[in-house]
Each structure stands twice: as C-alpha cells, then as structure tokens.
Short mmCIF file of C-alpha atoms in Angstrom, two decimals:
data_model
loop_
_atom_site.label_atom_id
_atom_site.label_comp_id
_atom_site.label_asym_id
_atom_site.label_seq_id
_atom_site.Cartn_x
_atom_site.Cartn_y
_atom_site.Cartn_z
CA UNK A 546 0.00 0.00 0.00
CA UNK A 547 1.15 3.59 -0.54
CA UNK A 548 3.21 4.94 2.32
CA UNK A 549 1.70 7.76 4.36
CA UNK A 550 3.41 11.12 3.85
CA UNK A 551 6.46 11.39 6.13
CA UNK A 552 5.92 13.83 8.98
CA UNK A 553 7.57 17.22 8.35
CA UNK A 554 9.67 18.86 11.09
CA UNK A 555 7.02 21.57 11.41
CA UNK A 556 3.54 22.32 10.12
CA UNK A 557 3.14 22.46 6.35
CA UNK A 558 1.75 25.89 5.40
CA UNK A 559 -1.80 25.65 4.12
CA UNK A 560 -0.87 26.71 0.59
CA UNK A 561 1.58 23.78 0.34
CA UNK A 562 -0.47 20.89 1.77
CA UNK A 563 -1.76 19.69 -1.60
CA UNK A 564 1.71 19.93 -3.12
CA UNK A 565 3.16 17.96 -0.19
CA UNK A 566 0.65 15.15 -0.59
CA UNK A 567 1.06 15.14 -4.37
CA UNK A 568 4.83 14.89 -4.15
CA UNK A 569 4.53 11.98 -1.76
CA UNK A 570 2.27 10.20 -4.24
CA UNK A 571 4.88 10.78 -6.95
CA UNK A 572 7.49 9.28 -4.65
CA UNK A 573 5.29 6.19 -4.23
CA UNK A 574 5.37 5.75 -8.00
CA UNK A 575 9.13 6.33 -8.12
CA UNK A 576 9.72 3.71 -5.42
CA UNK A 577 7.49 1.18 -7.18
CA UNK A 578 9.31 1.74 -10.49
CA UNK A 579 12.72 1.25 -8.87
CA UNK A 580 11.50 -1.88 -7.08
CA UNK A 581 10.39 -3.33 -10.42
CA UNK A 582 13.67 -2.54 -12.22
CA UNK A 583 16.15 -5.24 -13.16
CA UNK A 584 19.39 -5.11 -11.19
CA UNK A 585 21.90 -4.27 -13.91
CA UNK A 586 24.84 -4.77 -11.57
CA UNK A 587 24.40 -8.53 -11.97
CA UNK A 588 25.30 -8.57 -15.66
CA UNK A 589 27.40 -5.42 -16.10
CA UNK A 590 31.09 -5.20 -15.29
CA UNK A 591 32.18 -2.17 -17.31
CA UNK A 592 30.81 0.64 -15.13
CA UNK A 593 33.16 2.15 -12.53
CA UNK A 594 32.14 1.80 -8.85
CA UNK A 595 29.23 4.09 -7.96
CA UNK A 596 30.17 7.57 -6.74
CA UNK A 597 27.67 9.42 -4.52
CA UNK A 598 28.45 13.04 -5.39
CA UNK A 599 27.04 16.55 -4.86
CA UNK A 600 27.02 19.89 -6.64
CA UNK A 601 29.91 22.13 -5.59
CA UNK A 602 27.77 25.26 -5.38
CA UNK A 603 30.53 27.56 -4.12
CA UNK A 604 32.26 27.02 -7.48
CA UNK A 605 29.17 27.27 -9.69
CA UNK A 606 29.80 29.57 -12.63
CA UNK A 607 26.57 31.50 -12.11
CA UNK A 608 28.30 33.24 -9.20
CA UNK A 609 30.46 34.96 -11.83
CA UNK A 610 32.62 37.74 -10.27
CA UNK A 611 32.15 36.33 -6.76
CA UNK A 612 34.41 33.47 -7.83
CA UNK A 613 37.30 35.88 -8.33
CA UNK A 614 37.01 37.64 -4.99
CA UNK A 615 39.47 37.10 -2.16
CA UNK A 616 38.40 34.15 -0.05
CA UNK A 617 36.43 32.35 -2.78
CA UNK A 618 38.86 29.42 -2.87
CA UNK A 619 38.74 29.18 0.93
CA UNK A 620 34.95 28.87 0.73
CA UNK A 621 35.34 26.12 -1.85
CA UNK A 622 37.78 24.30 0.42
CA UNK A 623 35.39 24.51 3.36
CA UNK A 624 32.56 23.09 1.26
CA UNK A 625 34.77 20.28 0.01
CA UNK A 626 35.79 19.43 3.57
CA UNK A 627 32.16 19.38 4.69
CA UNK A 628 31.12 17.14 1.79
CA UNK A 629 33.98 14.76 2.55
CA UNK A 630 32.94 14.56 6.23
CA UNK A 631 29.43 13.76 5.09
CA UNK A 632 30.70 10.89 2.97
CA UNK A 633 30.34 12.34 -0.52
CA UNK A 634 33.06 11.14 -2.92
CA UNK A 635 32.50 13.26 -6.01
CA UNK A 636 31.59 16.81 -7.02
CA UNK A 637 29.85 18.38 -9.99
CA UNK A 638 31.26 21.75 -11.01
CA UNK A 639 29.19 24.03 -13.24
CA UNK A 640 31.73 25.80 -15.46
CA UNK A 641 29.25 27.78 -17.49
CA UNK A 642 29.68 29.29 -20.93
CA UNK A 643 31.13 31.71 -21.83
CA UNK A 644 33.23 32.25 -18.67
CA UNK A 645 36.41 30.75 -20.14
CA UNK A 646 36.14 32.35 -23.58
CA UNK A 647 38.25 35.47 -23.98
CA UNK A 648 36.12 36.89 -26.80
CA UNK A 649 33.21 37.11 -24.33
CA UNK A 650 34.84 37.40 -20.91
CA UNK A 651 37.77 39.78 -20.28
CA UNK A 652 38.69 37.80 -17.16
CA UNK A 653 38.52 34.41 -18.87
CA UNK A 654 42.12 33.52 -17.93
CA UNK A 655 41.39 34.28 -14.25
CA UNK A 656 38.33 32.03 -14.33
CA UNK A 657 40.41 29.25 -15.87
CA UNK A 658 43.00 29.68 -13.10
CA UNK A 659 40.24 29.58 -10.48
CA UNK A 660 38.78 26.33 -11.79
CA UNK A 661 42.21 24.74 -12.09
CA UNK A 662 42.75 25.56 -8.41
CA UNK A 663 39.32 24.19 -7.48
CA UNK A 664 40.07 20.94 -9.28
CA UNK A 665 43.40 20.65 -7.48
CA UNK A 666 41.64 21.06 -4.13
CA UNK A 667 39.08 18.41 -5.08
CA UNK A 668 41.70 15.92 -6.23
CA UNK A 669 43.78 16.37 -3.08
CA UNK A 670 40.69 15.31 -1.11
CA UNK A 671 40.11 12.28 -3.34
CA UNK A 672 36.99 13.50 -5.17
CA UNK A 673 35.85 12.33 -8.59
CA UNK A 674 35.24 15.45 -10.69
CA UNK A 675 32.37 15.98 -13.13
CA UNK A 676 32.16 19.28 -15.04
CA UNK A 677 28.85 20.45 -16.44
CA UNK A 678 28.93 23.01 -19.24
CA UNK A 679 25.90 24.86 -20.61
CA UNK A 680 25.06 28.53 -20.61
CA UNK A 681 24.98 30.92 -17.68
CA UNK A 682 21.49 31.53 -16.26
CA UNK A 683 21.47 35.13 -17.44
CA UNK A 684 18.49 37.26 -16.46
CA UNK A 685 17.59 35.19 -13.37
CA UNK A 686 18.25 35.49 -9.64
CA UNK A 687 21.28 33.26 -10.18
CA UNK A 688 23.17 35.34 -12.75
CA UNK A 689 22.93 38.88 -14.10
CA UNK A 690 24.43 38.96 -17.57
CA UNK A 691 23.67 39.39 -21.25
CA UNK A 692 25.58 37.96 -24.20
CA UNK A 693 25.18 37.99 -27.96
CA UNK A 694 25.42 34.29 -28.76
CA UNK A 695 25.50 32.69 -32.23
CA UNK A 696 22.09 32.01 -33.74
CA UNK A 697 22.79 28.48 -34.95
CA UNK A 698 23.31 25.05 -33.42
CA UNK A 699 26.71 24.79 -35.07
CA UNK A 700 27.74 28.16 -33.66
CA UNK A 701 26.84 27.15 -30.11
CA UNK A 702 28.59 23.81 -30.63
CA UNK A 703 31.75 25.65 -31.67
CA UNK A 704 31.73 27.73 -28.48
CA UNK A 705 31.00 24.66 -26.35
CA UNK A 706 33.90 22.77 -27.92
CA UNK A 707 36.22 25.72 -27.35
CA UNK A 708 35.38 25.89 -23.65
CA UNK A 709 35.46 22.10 -23.35
CA UNK A 710 39.05 22.02 -24.60
CA UNK A 711 40.07 24.57 -21.97
CA UNK A 712 38.33 22.55 -19.24
CA UNK A 713 40.09 19.36 -20.29
CA UNK A 714 43.47 21.11 -20.38
CA UNK A 715 43.14 22.99 -17.09
CA UNK A 716 40.69 20.98 -14.93
CA UNK A 717 41.20 17.38 -16.15
CA UNK A 718 37.78 16.13 -14.96
CA UNK A 719 36.86 12.48 -15.05
CA UNK A 720 33.54 13.40 -16.72
CA UNK A 721 32.59 16.35 -18.92
CA UNK A 722 28.88 16.99 -19.61
CA UNK A 723 28.43 18.94 -22.86
CA UNK A 724 24.61 18.80 -22.96
CA UNK A 725 22.04 17.69 -20.42
CA UNK A 726 18.91 19.88 -20.77
CA UNK A 727 18.20 20.74 -24.42
CA UNK A 728 15.21 22.96 -23.63
CA UNK A 729 17.20 24.92 -21.03
CA UNK A 730 20.00 25.54 -23.56
CA UNK A 731 17.45 26.58 -26.17
CA UNK A 732 15.91 29.08 -23.76
CA UNK A 733 19.24 30.48 -22.57
CA UNK A 734 20.67 30.90 -26.07
CA UNK A 735 17.45 31.59 -28.02
CA UNK A 736 18.50 28.80 -30.42
CA UNK A 737 15.21 26.90 -30.46
CA UNK A 738 16.61 24.15 -32.70
CA UNK A 739 18.68 22.96 -29.72
CA UNK A 740 15.59 21.33 -28.23
CA UNK A 741 14.70 19.32 -31.34
CA UNK A 742 15.94 15.79 -31.98
CA UNK A 743 17.87 16.79 -35.09
CA UNK A 744 19.32 19.81 -33.32
CA UNK A 745 20.48 17.74 -30.36
CA UNK A 746 22.23 15.21 -32.59
CA UNK A 747 23.81 17.99 -34.65
CA UNK A 748 25.02 19.77 -31.53
CA UNK A 749 26.54 16.67 -29.93
CA UNK A 750 28.17 15.47 -33.15
CA UNK A 751 29.59 18.88 -34.06
CA UNK A 752 30.89 19.55 -30.55
CA UNK A 753 32.66 16.19 -30.41
CA UNK A 754 34.22 16.74 -33.83
CA UNK A 755 35.51 20.19 -32.95
CA UNK A 756 36.83 19.15 -29.54
CA UNK A 757 39.34 16.72 -30.97
CA UNK A 758 41.36 14.72 -28.45
CA UNK A 759 39.74 14.15 -25.07
CA UNK A 760 42.62 12.79 -23.02
CA UNK A 761 41.40 10.71 -20.11
CA UNK A 762 38.20 12.74 -19.71
CA UNK A 763 34.99 10.89 -20.59
CA UNK A 764 32.58 13.08 -22.55
CA UNK A 765 28.88 12.78 -21.86
CA UNK A 766 25.58 14.12 -23.18
CA UNK A 767 21.91 13.46 -22.55
CA UNK A 768 18.42 14.90 -22.86
CA UNK A 769 17.21 14.85 -19.23
CA UNK A 770 14.36 12.79 -17.82
CA UNK A 771 11.59 14.98 -19.21
CA UNK A 772 12.54 14.31 -22.85
CA UNK A 773 11.39 11.16 -24.69
CA UNK A 774 13.85 8.26 -24.61
CA UNK A 775 14.27 8.70 -28.38
CA UNK A 776 16.60 11.64 -27.66
CA UNK A 777 18.93 9.55 -25.52
CA UNK A 778 18.83 6.71 -28.04
CA UNK A 779 20.03 9.12 -30.72
CA UNK A 780 22.74 10.51 -28.45
CA UNK A 781 23.91 6.99 -27.61
CA UNK A 782 24.61 6.41 -31.31
CA UNK A 783 27.19 9.24 -31.30
CA UNK A 784 30.72 8.84 -29.97
CA UNK A 785 29.96 10.07 -26.43
CA UNK A 786 31.62 8.02 -23.71
CA UNK A 787 28.80 8.28 -21.15
CA UNK A 788 25.09 9.11 -21.10
CA UNK A 789 23.93 12.03 -18.95
CA UNK A 790 20.63 12.19 -17.06
CA UNK A 791 18.97 14.90 -14.97
CA UNK A 792 16.10 13.87 -12.69
CA UNK A 793 13.71 16.53 -11.43
CA UNK A 794 9.94 16.12 -11.99
CA UNK A 795 8.46 12.77 -11.00
CA UNK A 796 5.46 12.36 -13.28
CA UNK A 797 4.65 8.82 -14.34
CA UNK A 798 6.08 9.44 -17.83
CA UNK A 799 9.33 10.77 -16.42
CA UNK A 800 9.69 7.88 -14.00
CA UNK A 801 9.38 5.47 -16.90
CA UNK A 802 11.94 7.47 -18.87
CA UNK A 803 14.39 7.19 -15.98
CA UNK A 804 13.98 3.41 -16.09
CA UNK A 805 14.34 3.38 -19.87
CA UNK A 806 17.53 5.44 -19.74
CA UNK A 807 19.05 2.94 -17.32
CA UNK A 808 18.17 0.10 -19.70
CA UNK A 809 19.64 2.03 -22.64
CA UNK A 810 22.92 2.62 -20.80
CA UNK A 811 23.11 -1.10 -20.07
CA UNK A 812 22.31 -2.08 -23.66
CA UNK A 813 24.86 0.32 -25.19
CA UNK A 814 27.57 -0.35 -22.57
CA UNK A 815 27.87 3.37 -21.89
CA UNK A 816 28.08 4.36 -18.20
CA UNK A 817 25.30 6.58 -16.89
CA UNK A 818 26.06 9.85 -15.08
CA UNK A 819 23.18 11.68 -13.35
CA UNK A 820 24.85 14.97 -12.51
CA UNK A 821 21.71 16.84 -11.43
CA UNK A 822 18.91 15.29 -9.36
CA UNK A 823 16.44 16.79 -6.90
CA UNK A 824 12.79 16.60 -5.90
CA UNK A 825 11.16 19.21 -8.12
CA UNK A 826 8.59 21.35 -6.29
CA UNK A 827 6.14 22.00 -9.11
CA UNK A 828 2.83 23.84 -9.29
CA UNK A 829 0.46 24.48 -12.22
CA UNK A 830 2.03 27.93 -12.67
CA UNK A 831 5.62 26.74 -12.14
CA UNK A 832 6.17 23.99 -14.64
CA UNK A 833 9.92 24.15 -15.12
CA UNK A 834 12.24 26.12 -17.34
CA UNK A 835 14.60 28.98 -16.73
CA UNK A 836 12.00 31.55 -15.71
CA UNK A 837 10.64 29.32 -12.93
CA UNK A 838 14.03 28.36 -11.54
CA UNK A 839 14.20 31.08 -8.90
CA UNK A 840 10.76 30.36 -7.45
CA UNK A 841 11.51 26.62 -7.42
CA UNK A 842 14.78 27.24 -5.57
CA UNK A 843 12.98 29.32 -2.95
CA UNK A 844 10.52 26.52 -2.19
CA UNK A 845 13.35 23.97 -2.09
CA UNK A 846 14.91 25.88 0.79
CA UNK A 847 12.02 25.35 3.25
CA UNK A 848 12.51 22.76 5.95
CA UNK A 849 9.00 21.26 5.85
CA UNK A 850 10.02 19.64 2.55
CA UNK A 851 12.99 17.86 4.15
CA UNK A 852 11.27 14.48 4.76
CA UNK A 853 10.23 14.34 1.11
CA UNK A 854 13.74 15.25 -0.05
CA UNK A 855 15.12 12.59 2.27
CA UNK A 856 12.82 10.00 0.71
CA UNK A 857 13.64 11.14 -2.82
CA UNK A 858 17.38 10.88 -2.20
CA UNK A 859 17.03 7.42 -0.65
CA UNK A 860 15.07 6.15 -3.66
CA UNK A 861 17.50 7.83 -6.06
CA UNK A 862 20.35 6.10 -4.29
CA UNK A 863 18.53 2.77 -4.82
CA UNK A 864 17.96 3.61 -8.50
CA UNK A 865 21.63 4.52 -8.92
CA UNK A 866 22.76 1.22 -7.48
CA UNK A 867 20.32 -0.98 -9.42
CA UNK A 868 20.90 0.95 -12.65
CA UNK A 869 24.67 0.57 -12.22
CA UNK A 870 25.12 4.34 -12.44
CA UNK A 871 28.70 5.60 -12.30
CA UNK A 872 28.05 9.00 -10.68
CA UNK A 873 24.95 10.70 -9.23
CA UNK A 874 24.92 14.26 -7.89
CA UNK A 875 22.10 16.09 -6.05
CA UNK A 876 22.02 19.73 -7.13
CA UNK A 877 20.87 21.67 -4.04
CA UNK A 878 23.78 20.56 -1.87
CA UNK A 879 23.19 23.20 0.83
CA UNK A 880 20.18 21.15 1.91
CA UNK A 881 22.47 18.22 2.62
CA UNK A 882 23.48 20.33 5.63
CA UNK A 883 20.60 22.65 6.51
CA UNK A 884 17.22 24.05 5.53
CA UNK A 885 15.46 27.35 6.24
CA UNK A 886 12.34 27.46 8.41
CA UNK A 887 9.33 28.82 6.54
CA UNK A 888 7.72 32.01 7.82
CA UNK A 889 5.02 34.24 6.32
CA UNK A 890 7.68 36.94 6.04
CA UNK A 891 9.97 34.71 3.97
CA UNK A 892 7.03 33.66 1.81
CA UNK A 893 6.26 37.30 1.07
CA UNK A 894 9.90 38.28 0.64
CA UNK A 895 12.25 37.91 -2.28
CA UNK A 896 13.86 34.74 -3.53
CA UNK A 897 17.26 36.38 -3.17
CA UNK A 898 16.69 36.95 0.56
CA UNK A 899 15.58 33.35 1.18
CA UNK A 900 18.54 31.90 -0.73
CA UNK A 901 20.98 34.18 1.10
CA UNK A 902 19.56 33.00 4.43
CA UNK A 903 19.88 29.38 3.31
CA UNK A 904 23.52 29.99 2.33
CA UNK A 905 24.26 31.41 5.79
CA UNK A 906 22.58 28.53 7.61
CA UNK A 907 24.24 25.90 5.43
CA UNK A 908 27.67 27.48 5.92
CA UNK A 909 27.14 27.46 9.70
CA UNK A 910 26.11 23.79 9.62
CA UNK A 911 29.17 22.91 7.55
CA UNK A 912 31.43 24.72 10.00
CA UNK A 913 29.83 22.91 12.95
CA UNK A 914 29.95 19.46 11.35
CA UNK A 915 26.15 19.20 11.19
CA UNK A 916 24.19 17.34 8.51
CA UNK A 917 20.53 17.28 7.55
CA UNK A 918 18.48 14.09 7.38
CA UNK A 919 18.58 14.50 3.59
CA UNK A 920 22.37 14.59 3.62
CA UNK A 921 22.61 11.48 5.75
CA UNK A 922 20.09 9.66 3.54
CA UNK A 923 22.15 10.47 0.47
CA UNK A 924 25.72 9.90 1.55
CA UNK A 925 25.37 7.18 4.17
CA UNK A 926 22.66 4.91 2.81
CA UNK A 927 23.69 1.32 1.97
#
C-alpha cells in the first residue's frame, strides 16, 4: 500500500499541503518503479564503482565575479571538507559558458586559473570530478548577464567545444557533460533548434568533432528525464563516452523514462552519469524552465520539505545502485546540511533573501559538522 506522507519537522503551510501530498504520491510511483527494475549490476562489469556526489555550489559559474574575490577558494575548500565529512566522494562543477572564452569574458584567464585551483583542491581530497557546461542563467536570480550568442546550433557547438578544450586542459575532470537539458539551452541561447531531436544530434556530433582529443576525460551528453527516450537513443549512437541524465519532476512518464535510460545505458555499454537530481517542487504555474528556476529554488529551501527530499534521495540512491550508475549528484547541496524554516515573512519576501539566508545557515552547519536528514540519507545509505 502507498506509504503515508512522512511527517515534516514543522507544520506544512496551508498553501503547500496539496503539493506535499502530491509529491509523496509521486514518490510512491518512483519507489514502485525502482523496485520493479532489473538489477543491472548482476550482468554489467564495465561501469566504474558508484560515486555518490554533490554539486559544488561555491564554485558554480553563475556566481560569476564572486568566484574571483578574495576568499572564494577558501569557501570552496570549506565546502569540500564538509562534503567529505558527510561521505560524498564526487563533485559536480558548473563551469558555465562563456566564462572561459576570452572573446566574451575579459577575465577568462582568471576564471580558468580559479577552476584549475578548485580541481586541485578536489583531487587532493580524493573526489571524482564531473564538469557540467551549458550557458549561464542570465536574467535570473542566479546570474545577471547578457551575451550575444551565435544564432545556430553549429555556432553554439563551436563555443562549447572551445570551452570544453580549456576545461580538459586545465581541470582534467573524469567526466565532462556537454549537454544535459536541451530545452534549457534553447531558452538560454534563443537557439530553439537545440531542443529538437535533429538539433540535439547535430550539436553533440559537431561539438565532439571540434573538440578533438579528449585525453582521459569521458565526454557525456543526454536529454534529461523529461525528454522522450528517443533523444537519448540518438545521443547513444554518437561517440559520447557516457550518457547524462537529470532527474527533477516525478510524473509517471518521467519515472518510466528514468527506467528506460538505465536500460539504454546497459544495452549500449555506456556508463550513466546523473549529474543533477532533486525533488522538483512543481505547481500548475511553475512547470519548469529557466523563468521558474528562482521560485523553485525558494521553495526547495524550506525545511518542511525535508522528509520528502530525504525520501527522494534514498530512492535515487537505490535507483543509482540498481541501474549501475557511475556517478549521481544532487544539485541543491546546501540542503544536505541545513534548511530554512518557513515564515510568512519569507514567503512574502524575495527569492534572493531566502537563498541568502539558506547559504548562511548551510555554511554554519558545515562549520559545525552538522548534517541534515537528507544529507545522511544520500551519503550514508547502503
């Protein structure tokens, strides 16, 4: 029988009770789908041992100039230490376009130096490194910027390949994600062809051709859980080394796509990397995409959602193990350490204020060696 909703640490505000119950029902479906999956570990021996990772948010490219300020590398080191204490063994670093491209960014060389230093810190601590490319979230609460990008798929592929080569040379990640959310890239660049099947294949193929030698870095691409499996099938026929998945909404169709992607990775002998996962807090008016990202992030910060996040991460850990995934990384890594208590004032206030408060509380928890129930469910589950 369906599990009753887990009890939140405090009362669920009236405007969120239906969402809370609906998310729990989605989690029931997710658990049932994972229970019914084959265990691909039994017949697969090519995938590296599973790495439970997390987003390294202090190094995320959307912070832009903050990354070049004095003390930024110390903040990164403190986050890495906290993640290691938690039990995380890998980090995803969002090195967003066009930060490393001199024709767009006057301080491109400084950003490259910063990320080389971040990677050195991560390697010293024994972390597996995954780098996620993609455009900056310009015009949102996460990044204030404007750029004149090319208007074609091939033009964006050329820029992606150029930045990818710099990342490989300076950062030397184990995994490099060149495409993971086609619709997000289409919205950020205004190149609508990027979210079509032909456009995705053209982008991946052109980027790989222009990148040239990859060294020891494994290049990955994918179409995220909300795209039909036909996109990932087409990507798997290119010369990518790994398939990339992002898991956010948990509709029945998406849950089935997550299962199908695991089967595809097994059939094609290409390891699966899920370098963004989280329990998406959706409403009829917030149905995903760049414009909704700030409002979604604000809801994610509230502590009454923690039991649902804990359950989501536990199930995702089970999926990762049964699907023989190489690397899985929750995005909102602050919540692995702390949440923010909902108040009417926070609800009425700005997203920026709520996220700043969450940053402060998470930093304090990291400094004190504290973890949330979500963090423990993710890093210390069997």
